[in-house]
PDB file of N, CA and C in Angstrom:
ATOM      1  N   MET A   1       0.846  -1.164   0.000  1.00  0.00           N
ATOM      2  CA  MET A   1       0.000   0.000   0.000  1.00  0.00           C
ATOM      3  C   MET A   1       0.901   1.239   0.000  1.00  0.00           C
ATOM      4  N   THR A   2       0.561   2.176  -0.854  1.00  0.00           N
ATOM      5  CA  THR A   2       1.366   3.386  -0.951  1.00  0.00           C
ATOM      6  C   THR A   2       1.044   4.338   0.206  1.00  0.00           C
ATOM      7  N   GLU A   3       1.867   5.363   0.344  1.00  0.00           N
ATOM      8  CA  GLU A   3       1.662   6.352   1.409  1.00  0.00           C
ATOM      9  C   GLU A   3       0.348   7.110   1.200  1.00  0.00           C
ATOM     10  N   ALA A   4       0.038   7.436  -0.039  1.00  0.00           N
ATOM     11  CA  ALA A   4      -1.202   8.155  -0.332  1.00  0.00           C
ATOM     12  C   ALA A   4      -2.423   7.289  -0.005  1.00  0.00           C
ATOM     13  N   GLN A   5      -2.350   6.007  -0.313  1.00  0.00           N
ATOM     14  CA  GLN A   5      -3.449   5.106   0.012  1.00  0.00           C
ATOM     15  C   GLN A   5      -3.613   4.952   1.517  1.00  0.00           C
ATOM     16  N   SER A   6      -2.513   4.917   2.235  1.00  0.00           N
ATOM     17  CA  SER A   6      -2.574   4.818   3.693  1.00  0.00           C
ATOM     18  C   SER A   6      -3.208   6.068   4.298  1.00  0.00           C
ATOM     19  N   ARG A   7      -2.861   7.233   3.783  1.00  0.00           N
ATOM     20  CA  ARG A   7      -3.472   8.474   4.274  1.00  0.00           C
ATOM     21  C   ARG A   7      -4.962   8.503   3.968  1.00  0.00           C
ATOM     22  N   PHE A   8      -5.333   8.067   2.756  1.00  0.00           N
ATOM     23  CA  PHE A   8      -6.747   8.029   2.387  1.00  0.00           C
ATOM     24  C   PHE A   8      -7.518   7.101   3.316  1.00  0.00           C
ATOM     25  N   LEU A   9      -6.952   5.934   3.600  1.00  0.00           N
ATOM     26  CA  LEU A   9      -7.595   4.972   4.485  1.00  0.00           C
ATOM     27  C   LEU A   9      -7.741   5.534   5.893  1.00  0.00           C
ATOM     28  N   ALA A  10      -6.699   6.153   6.408  1.00  0.00           N
ATOM     29  CA  ALA A  10      -6.751   6.733   7.754  1.00  0.00           C
ATOM     30  C   ALA A  10      -7.774   7.865   7.835  1.00  0.00           C
ATOM     31  N   ASN A  11      -7.829   8.695   6.799  1.00  0.00           N
ATOM     32  CA  ASN A  11      -8.807   9.792   6.793  1.00  0.00           C
ATOM     33  C   ASN A  11     -10.229   9.267   6.715  1.00  0.00           C
ATOM     34  N   ALA A  12     -10.473   8.250   5.910  1.00  0.00           N
ATOM     35  CA  ALA A  12     -11.820   7.693   5.787  1.00  0.00           C
ATOM     36  C   ALA A  12     -12.284   7.093   7.112  1.00  0.00           C
ATOM     37  N   ILE A  13     -11.393   6.401   7.796  1.00  0.00           N
ATOM     38  CA  ILE A  13     -11.751   5.792   9.079  1.00  0.00           C
ATOM     39  C   ILE A  13     -11.968   6.871  10.139  1.00  0.00           C
ATOM     40  N   ARG A  14     -11.145   7.898  10.124  1.00  0.00           N
ATOM     41  CA  ARG A  14     -11.263   8.969  11.113  1.00  0.00           C
ATOM     42  C   ARG A  14     -12.574   9.741  10.945  1.00  0.00           C
ATOM     43  N   ARG A  15     -13.026   9.909   9.703  1.00  0.00           N
ATOM     44  CA  ARG A  15     -14.250  10.667   9.451  1.00  0.00           C
ATOM     45  C   ARG A  15     -15.512   9.826   9.535  1.00  0.00           C
ATOM     46  N   LYS A  16     -15.399   8.560   9.910  1.00  0.00           N
ATOM     47  CA  LYS A  16     -16.557   7.674   9.969  1.00  0.00           C
ATOM     48  C   LYS A  16     -17.644   8.221  10.876  1.00  0.00           C
ATOM     49  N   ARG A  17     -17.263   8.766  12.009  1.00  0.00           N
ATOM     50  CA  ARG A  17     -18.261   9.236  12.973  1.00  0.00           C
ATOM     51  C   ARG A  17     -18.962  10.511  12.508  1.00  0.00           C
ATOM     52  N   ILE A  18     -18.471  11.155  11.473  1.00  0.00           N
ATOM     53  CA  ILE A  18     -19.107  12.368  10.954  1.00  0.00           C
ATOM     54  C   ILE A  18     -20.216  12.021   9.956  1.00  0.00           C
ATOM     55  N   PHE A  19     -20.061  10.931   9.234  1.00  0.00           N
ATOM     56  CA  PHE A  19     -20.969  10.624   8.129  1.00  0.00           C
ATOM     57  C   PHE A  19     -22.387  10.283   8.573  1.00  0.00           C
ATOM     58  N   LEU A  20     -22.552   9.545   9.660  1.00  0.00           N
ATOM     59  CA  LEU A  20     -23.895   9.170  10.099  1.00  0.00           C
ATOM     60  C   LEU A  20     -24.705  10.387  10.560  1.00  0.00           C
ATOM     61  N   PRO A  21     -24.162  11.277  11.403  1.00  0.00           N
ATOM     62  CA  PRO A  21     -24.943  12.476  11.748  1.00  0.00           C
ATOM     63  C   PRO A  21     -25.249  13.363  10.533  1.00  0.00           C
ATOM     64  N   LEU A  22     -24.325  13.432   9.582  1.00  0.00           N
ATOM     65  CA  LEU A  22     -24.606  14.207   8.371  1.00  0.00           C
ATOM     66  C   LEU A  22     -25.752  13.595   7.578  1.00  0.00           C
ATOM     67  N   SER A  23     -25.806  12.279   7.534  1.00  0.00           N
ATOM     68  CA  SER A  23     -26.890  11.603   6.827  1.00  0.00           C
ATOM     69  C   SER A  23     -28.232  11.865   7.513  1.00  0.00           C
ATOM     70  N   ILE A  24     -28.252  11.757   8.827  1.00  0.00           N
ATOM     71  CA  ILE A  24     -29.489  12.014   9.573  1.00  0.00           C
ATOM     72  C   ILE A  24     -29.923  13.467   9.397  1.00  0.00           C
ATOM     73  N   LEU A  25     -28.981  14.386   9.487  1.00  0.00           N
ATOM     74  CA  LEU A  25     -29.286  15.796   9.301  1.00  0.00           C
ATOM     75  C   LEU A  25     -29.820  16.064   7.897  1.00  0.00           C
ATOM     76  N   GLY A  26     -29.255  15.391   6.901  1.00  0.00           N
ATOM     77  CA  GLY A  26     -29.737  15.559   5.534  1.00  0.00           C
ATOM     78  C   GLY A  26     -31.179  15.123   5.367  1.00  0.00           C
ATOM     79  N   VAL A  27     -31.547  14.013   5.995  1.00  0.00           N
ATOM     80  CA  VAL A  27     -32.939  13.548   5.911  1.00  0.00           C
ATOM     81  C   VAL A  27     -33.864  14.536   6.613  1.00  0.00           C
ATOM     82  N   ILE A  28     -33.447  15.050   7.770  1.00  0.00           N
ATOM     83  CA  ILE A  28     -34.271  16.024   8.495  1.00  0.00           C
ATOM     84  C   ILE A  28     -34.468  17.292   7.670  1.00  0.00           C
ATOM     85  N   VAL A  29     -33.399  17.770   7.060  1.00  0.00           N
ATOM     86  CA  VAL A  29     -33.499  18.978   6.229  1.00  0.00           C
ATOM     87  C   VAL A  29     -34.398  18.720   5.025  1.00  0.00           C
ATOM     88  N   ALA A  30     -34.270  17.564   4.397  1.00  0.00           N
ATOM     89  CA  ALA A  30     -35.095  17.251   3.228  1.00  0.00           C
ATOM     90  C   ALA A  30     -36.569  17.161   3.605  1.00  0.00           C
ATOM     91  N   VAL A  31     -36.876  16.555   4.736  1.00  0.00           N
ATOM     92  CA  VAL A  31     -38.270  16.470   5.173  1.00  0.00           C
ATOM     93  C   VAL A  31     -38.805  17.868   5.496  1.00  0.00           C
ATOM     94  N   GLY A  32     -37.990  18.691   6.133  1.00  0.00           N
ATOM     95  CA  GLY A  32     -38.406  20.060   6.416  1.00  0.00           C
ATOM     96  C   GLY A  32     -38.653  20.866   5.149  1.00  0.00           C
ATOM     97  N   LEU A  33     -37.743  20.744   4.206  1.00  0.00           N
ATOM     98  CA  LEU A  33     -37.929  21.446   2.931  1.00  0.00           C
ATOM     99  C   LEU A  33     -39.169  20.947   2.190  1.00  0.00           C
ATOM    100  N   ALA A  34     -39.382  19.639   2.217  1.00  0.00           N
ATOM    101  CA  ALA A  34     -40.558  19.084   1.540  1.00  0.00           C
ATOM    102  C   ALA A  34     -41.840  19.599   2.189  1.00  0.00           C
ATOM    103  N   GLY A  35     -41.848  19.655   3.507  1.00  0.00           N
ATOM    104  CA  GLY A  35     -43.022  20.203   4.201  1.00  0.00           C
ATOM    105  C   GLY A  35     -43.247  21.665   3.875  1.00  0.00           C
ATOM    106  N   TRP A  36     -42.157  22.424   3.832  1.00  0.00           N
ATOM    107  CA  TRP A  36     -42.283  23.841   3.515  1.00  0.00           C
ATOM    108  C   TRP A  36     -42.774  24.051   2.084  1.00  0.00           C
ATOM    109  N   PHE A  37     -42.216  23.281   1.134  1.00  0.00           N
ATOM    110  CA  PHE A  37     -42.660  23.417  -0.253  1.00  0.00           C
ATOM    111  C   PHE A  37     -44.108  22.963  -0.415  1.00  0.00           C
ATOM    112  N   LEU A  38     -44.510  21.954   0.321  1.00  0.00           N
ATOM    113  CA  LEU A  38     -45.901  21.491   0.260  1.00  0.00           C
ATOM    114  C   LEU A  38     -46.835  22.560   0.823  1.00  0.00           C
ATOM    115  N   TRP A  39     -46.478  23.118   1.982  1.00  0.00           N
ATOM    116  CA  TRP A  39     -47.300  24.175   2.584  1.00  0.00           C
ATOM    117  C   TRP A  39     -47.386  25.383   1.660  1.00  0.00           C
ATOM    118  N   ARG A  40     -46.241  25.723   1.069  1.00  0.00           N
ATOM    119  CA  ARG A  40     -46.206  26.883   0.172  1.00  0.00           C
ATOM    120  C   ARG A  40     -47.072  26.648  -1.068  1.00  0.00           C
ATOM    121  N   SER A  41     -47.073  25.436  -1.595  1.00  0.00           N
ATOM    122  CA  SER A  41     -47.885  25.158  -2.780  1.00  0.00           C
ATOM    123  C   SER A  41     -49.376  25.098  -2.440  1.00  0.00           C
ATOM    124  N   LEU A  42     -49.704  24.749  -1.187  1.00  0.00           N
ATOM    125  CA  LEU A  42     -51.114  24.758  -0.786  1.00  0.00           C
ATOM    126  C   LEU A  42     -51.618  26.178  -0.556  1.00  0.00           C
ATOM    127  N   GLU A  43     -50.768  27.036  -0.028  1.00  0.00           N
ATOM    128  CA  GLU A  43     -51.148  28.431   0.214  1.00  0.00           C
ATOM    129  C   GLU A  43     -51.263  29.227  -1.081  1.00  0.00           C
ATOM    130  N   ASP A  44     -50.321  29.012  -1.976  1.00  0.00           N
ATOM    131  CA  ASP A  44     -50.304  29.754  -3.240  1.00  0.00           C
ATOM    132  C   ASP A  44     -50.015  28.763  -4.367  1.00  0.00           C
ATOM    133  N   PRO A  45     -51.057  28.220  -5.005  1.00  0.00           N
ATOM    134  CA  PRO A  45     -50.836  27.194  -6.035  1.00  0.00           C
ATOM    135  C   PRO A  45     -49.977  27.662  -7.203  1.00  0.00           C
ATOM    136  N   GLY A  46     -49.933  28.932  -7.457  1.00  0.00           N
ATOM    137  CA  GLY A  46     -49.116  29.446  -8.553  1.00  0.00           C
ATOM    138  C   GLY A  46     -47.628  29.464  -8.217  1.00  0.00           C
ATOM    139  N   ALA A  47     -47.296  29.349  -6.942  1.00  0.00           N
ATOM    140  CA  ALA A  47     -45.898  29.441  -6.521  1.00  0.00           C
ATOM    141  C   ALA A  47     -45.193  28.091  -6.545  1.00  0.00           C
ATOM    142  N   SER A  48     -45.927  27.021  -6.752  1.00  0.00           N
ATOM    143  CA  SER A  48     -45.281  25.703  -6.728  1.00  0.00           C
ATOM    144  C   SER A  48     -44.443  25.521  -7.983  1.00  0.00           C
ATOM    145  N   GLY A  49     -43.230  25.045  -7.777  1.00  0.00           N
ATOM    146  CA  GLY A  49     -42.335  24.831  -8.900  1.00  0.00           C
ATOM    147  C   GLY A  49     -41.530  23.573  -8.686  1.00  0.00           C
ATOM    148  N   ALA A  50     -40.993  23.071  -9.748  1.00  0.00           N
ATOM    149  CA  ALA A  50     -40.224  21.829  -9.672  1.00  0.00           C
ATOM    150  C   ALA A  50     -38.841  22.035  -9.087  1.00  0.00           C
ATOM    151  N   THR A  51     -38.361  23.266  -9.079  1.00  0.00           N
ATOM    152  CA  THR A  51     -37.015  23.526  -8.585  1.00  0.00           C
ATOM    153  C   THR A  51     -36.864  23.148  -7.121  1.00  0.00           C
ATOM    154  N   GLY A  52     -37.833  23.466  -6.318  1.00  0.00           N
ATOM    155  CA  GLY A  52     -37.790  23.122  -4.901  1.00  0.00           C
ATOM    156  C   GLY A  52     -37.781  21.627  -4.671  1.00  0.00           C
ATOM    157  N   TRP A  53     -38.571  20.906  -5.430  1.00  0.00           N
ATOM    158  CA  TRP A  53     -38.623  19.451  -5.265  1.00  0.00           C
ATOM    159  C   TRP A  53     -37.336  18.798  -5.754  1.00  0.00           C
ATOM    160  N   VAL A  54     -36.717  19.371  -6.759  1.00  0.00           N
ATOM    161  CA  VAL A  54     -35.414  18.873  -7.202  1.00  0.00           C
ATOM    162  C   VAL A  54     -34.389  19.072  -6.096  1.00  0.00           C
ATOM    163  N   LEU A  55     -34.466  20.185  -5.408  1.00  0.00           N
ATOM    164  CA  LEU A  55     -33.571  20.443  -4.283  1.00  0.00           C
ATOM    165  C   LEU A  55     -33.773  19.408  -3.178  1.00  0.00           C
ATOM    166  N   VAL A  56     -35.016  19.059  -2.885  1.00  0.00           N
ATOM    167  CA  VAL A  56     -35.309  18.029  -1.874  1.00  0.00           C
ATOM    168  C   VAL A  56     -34.688  16.702  -2.284  1.00  0.00           C
ATOM    169  N   ILE A  57     -34.826  16.333  -3.532  1.00  0.00           N
ATOM    170  CA  ILE A  57     -34.261  15.068  -4.017  1.00  0.00           C
ATOM    171  C   ILE A  57     -32.738  15.097  -3.934  1.00  0.00           C
ATOM    172  N   LEU A  58     -32.129  16.219  -4.280  1.00  0.00           N
ATOM    173  CA  LEU A  58     -30.672  16.314  -4.197  1.00  0.00           C
ATOM    174  C   LEU A  58     -30.176  16.200  -2.754  1.00  0.00           C
ATOM    175  N   VAL A  59     -30.888  16.791  -1.809  1.00  0.00           N
ATOM    176  CA  VAL A  59     -30.511  16.677  -0.401  1.00  0.00           C
ATOM    177  C   VAL A  59     -30.647  15.232   0.062  1.00  0.00           C
ATOM    178  N   LEU A  60     -31.705  14.555  -0.369  1.00  0.00           N
ATOM    179  CA  LEU A  60     -31.874  13.143  -0.010  1.00  0.00           C
ATOM    180  C   LEU A  60     -30.783  12.267  -0.617  1.00  0.00           C
ATOM    181  N   LEU A  61     -30.393  12.554  -1.837  1.00  0.00           N
ATOM    182  CA  LEU A  61     -29.304  11.797  -2.450  1.00  0.00           C
ATOM    183  C   LEU A  61     -27.982  12.025  -1.721  1.00  0.00           C
ATOM    184  N   ASN A  62     -27.767  13.246  -1.256  1.00  0.00           N
ATOM    185  CA  ASN A  62     -26.570  13.541  -0.482  1.00  0.00           C
ATOM    186  C   ASN A  62     -26.591  12.777   0.847  1.00  0.00           C
ATOM    187  N   ALA A  63     -27.741  12.717   1.487  1.00  0.00           N
ATOM    188  CA  ALA A  63     -27.862  11.970   2.738  1.00  0.00           C
ATOM    189  C   ALA A  63     -27.596  10.483   2.504  1.00  0.00           C
ATOM    190  N   ARG A  64     -28.071   9.979   1.396  1.00  0.00           N
ATOM    191  CA  ARG A  64     -27.822   8.571   1.060  1.00  0.00           C
ATOM    192  C   ARG A  64     -26.330   8.311   0.851  1.00  0.00           C
ATOM    193  N   GLN A  65     -25.651   9.233   0.189  1.00  0.00           N
ATOM    194  CA  GLN A  65     -24.219   9.086  -0.029  1.00  0.00           C
ATOM    195  C   GLN A  65     -23.444   9.154   1.283  1.00  0.00           C
ATOM    196  N   ASN A  66     -23.863  10.012   2.201  1.00  0.00           N
ATOM    197  CA  ASN A  66     -23.209  10.073   3.502  1.00  0.00           C
ATOM    198  C   ASN A  66     -23.394   8.770   4.272  1.00  0.00           C
ATOM    199  N   LEU A  67     -24.568   8.164   4.170  1.00  0.00           N
ATOM    200  CA  LEU A  67     -24.789   6.875   4.822  1.00  0.00           C
ATOM    201  C   LEU A  67     -23.908   5.798   4.201  1.00  0.00           C
ATOM    202  N   ARG A  68     -23.773   5.834   2.898  1.00  0.00           N
ATOM    203  CA  ARG A  68     -22.897   4.881   2.211  1.00  0.00           C
ATOM    204  C   ARG A  68     -21.443   5.063   2.648  1.00  0.00           C
ATOM    205  N   GLN A  69     -21.007   6.314   2.775  1.00  0.00           N
ATOM    206  CA  GLN A  69     -19.652   6.587   3.239  1.00  0.00           C
ATOM    207  C   GLN A  69     -19.438   6.038   4.649  1.00  0.00           C
ATOM    208  N   HIS A  70     -20.449   6.180   5.502  1.00  0.00           N
ATOM    209  CA  HIS A  70     -20.359   5.665   6.869  1.00  0.00           C
ATOM    210  C   HIS A  70     -20.188   4.144   6.852  1.00  0.00           C
ATOM    211  N   ARG A  71     -20.946   3.482   6.021  1.00  0.00           N
ATOM    212  CA  ARG A  71     -20.860   2.022   5.944  1.00  0.00           C
ATOM    213  C   ARG A  71     -19.521   1.574   5.380  1.00  0.00           C
ATOM    214  N   TYR A  72     -19.020   2.248   4.358  1.00  0.00           N
ATOM    215  CA  TYR A  72     -17.718   1.889   3.784  1.00  0.00           C
ATOM    216  C   TYR A  72     -16.585   2.134   4.777  1.00  0.00           C
ATOM    217  N   ALA A  73     -16.662   3.227   5.509  1.00  0.00           N
ATOM    218  CA  ALA A  73     -15.622   3.512   6.499  1.00  0.00           C
ATOM    219  C   ALA A  73     -15.632   2.463   7.605  1.00  0.00           C
ATOM    220  N   GLY A  74     -16.814   2.008   8.018  1.00  0.00           N
ATOM    221  CA  GLY A  74     -16.894   0.946   9.012  1.00  0.00           C
ATOM    222  C   GLY A  74     -16.294  -0.346   8.500  1.00  0.00           C
ATOM    223  N   LEU A  75     -16.548  -0.664   7.250  1.00  0.00           N
ATOM    224  CA  LEU A  75     -15.972  -1.870   6.656  1.00  0.00           C
ATOM    225  C   LEU A  75     -14.457  -1.752   6.555  1.00  0.00           C
ATOM    226  N   LEU A  76     -13.966  -0.603   6.135  1.00  0.00           N
ATOM    227  CA  LEU A  76     -12.516  -0.397   6.066  1.00  0.00           C
ATOM    228  C   LEU A  76     -11.870  -0.487   7.447  1.00  0.00           C
ATOM    229  N   GLN A  77     -12.550   0.049   8.453  1.00  0.00           N
ATOM    230  CA  GLN A  77     -12.028  -0.020   9.809  1.00  0.00           C
ATOM    231  C   GLN A  77     -11.948  -1.470  10.280  1.00  0.00           C
ATOM    232  N   GLU A  78     -12.966  -2.244   9.987  1.00  0.00           N
ATOM    233  CA  GLU A  78     -12.969  -3.646  10.385  1.00  0.00           C
ATOM    234  C   GLU A  78     -11.890  -4.435   9.650  1.00  0.00           C
ATOM    235  N   LEU A  79     -11.715  -4.160   8.369  1.00  0.00           N
ATOM    236  CA  LEU A  79     -10.703  -4.878   7.598  1.00  0.00           C
ATOM    237  C   LEU A  79      -9.285  -4.538   8.044  1.00  0.00           C
ATOM    238  N   THR A  80      -9.048  -3.284   8.403  1.00  0.00           N
ATOM    239  CA  THR A  80      -7.705  -2.916   8.833  1.00  0.00           C
ATOM    240  C   THR A  80      -7.429  -3.354  10.265  1.00  0.00           C
ATOM    241  N   ALA A  81      -8.455  -3.470  11.104  1.00  0.00           N
ATOM    242  CA  ALA A  81      -8.245  -3.866  12.496  1.00  0.00           C
ATOM    243  C   ALA A  81      -7.942  -5.359  12.608  1.00  0.00           C
ATOM    244  N   THR A  82      -8.613  -6.170  11.816  1.00  0.00           N
ATOM    245  CA  THR A  82      -8.445  -7.617  11.922  1.00  0.00           C
ATOM    246  C   THR A  82      -7.482  -8.163  10.884  1.00  0.00           C
ATOM    247  N   GLY A  83      -7.026  -7.321   9.977  1.00  0.00           N
ATOM    248  CA  GLY A  83      -6.196  -7.830   8.876  1.00  0.00           C
ATOM    249  C   GLY A  83      -7.125  -8.350   7.797  1.00  0.00           C
ATOM    250  N   SER A  84      -6.639  -8.387   6.606  1.00  0.00           N
ATOM    251  CA  SER A  84      -7.471  -8.825   5.497  1.00  0.00           C
ATOM    252  C   SER A  84      -7.636 -10.341   5.505  1.00  0.00           C
ATOM    253  N   LYS A  85      -8.865 -10.772   5.732  1.00  0.00           N
ATOM    254  CA  LYS A  85      -9.168 -12.194   5.715  1.00  0.00           C
ATOM    255  C   LYS A  85      -9.395 -12.692   4.285  1.00  0.00           C
ATOM    256  N   LEU A  86      -9.463 -11.763   3.358  1.00  0.00           N
ATOM    257  CA  LEU A  86      -9.715 -12.144   1.970  1.00  0.00           C
ATOM    258  C   LEU A  86      -8.526 -12.886   1.385  1.00  0.00           C
ATOM    259  N   ASP A  87      -7.315 -12.573   1.856  1.00  0.00           N
ATOM    260  CA  ASP A  87      -6.130 -13.227   1.323  1.00  0.00           C
ATOM    261  C   ASP A  87      -5.995 -14.672   1.808  1.00  0.00           C
ATOM    262  N   THR A  88      -6.539 -14.986   2.970  1.00  0.00           N
ATOM    263  CA  THR A  88      -6.363 -16.299   3.556  1.00  0.00           C
ATOM    264  C   THR A  88      -7.453 -17.292   3.155  1.00  0.00           C
ATOM    265  N   GLN A  89      -8.572 -16.809   2.649  1.00  0.00           N
ATOM    266  CA  GLN A  89      -9.668 -17.708   2.289  1.00  0.00           C
ATOM    267  C   GLN A  89      -9.449 -18.263   0.885  1.00  0.00           C
ATOM    268  N   PRO A  90      -9.698 -19.570   0.697  1.00  0.00           N
ATOM    269  CA  PRO A  90      -9.553 -20.152  -0.636  1.00  0.00           C
ATOM    270  C   PRO A  90     -10.652 -19.668  -1.569  1.00  0.00           C
ATOM    271  N   VAL A  91     -10.336 -19.643  -2.835  1.00  0.00           N
ATOM    272  CA  VAL A  91     -11.287 -19.164  -3.833  1.00  0.00           C
ATOM    273  C   VAL A  91     -12.209 -20.248  -4.260  1.00  0.00           C
TER     274      VAL A  91
END
């Protein structure tokens, strides 16, 4: 493993605890935005636009990516802590 790969691995593992709260926060923000856009479209039907809903979808996709990062960092942490068992198992 190169020095750059080792730094990348260490950074990913160190940031693992940040990804889950970011994912939860992203879902909360998306639900809040969706509620606000829904309320706004009910109050003024002419004000409803697709741009707001696209923003909600983008926030949800970002939250999904943060959750994926959290899961990958956990897997990397487990693999580096126990050593790679993939090399020892027969194919």
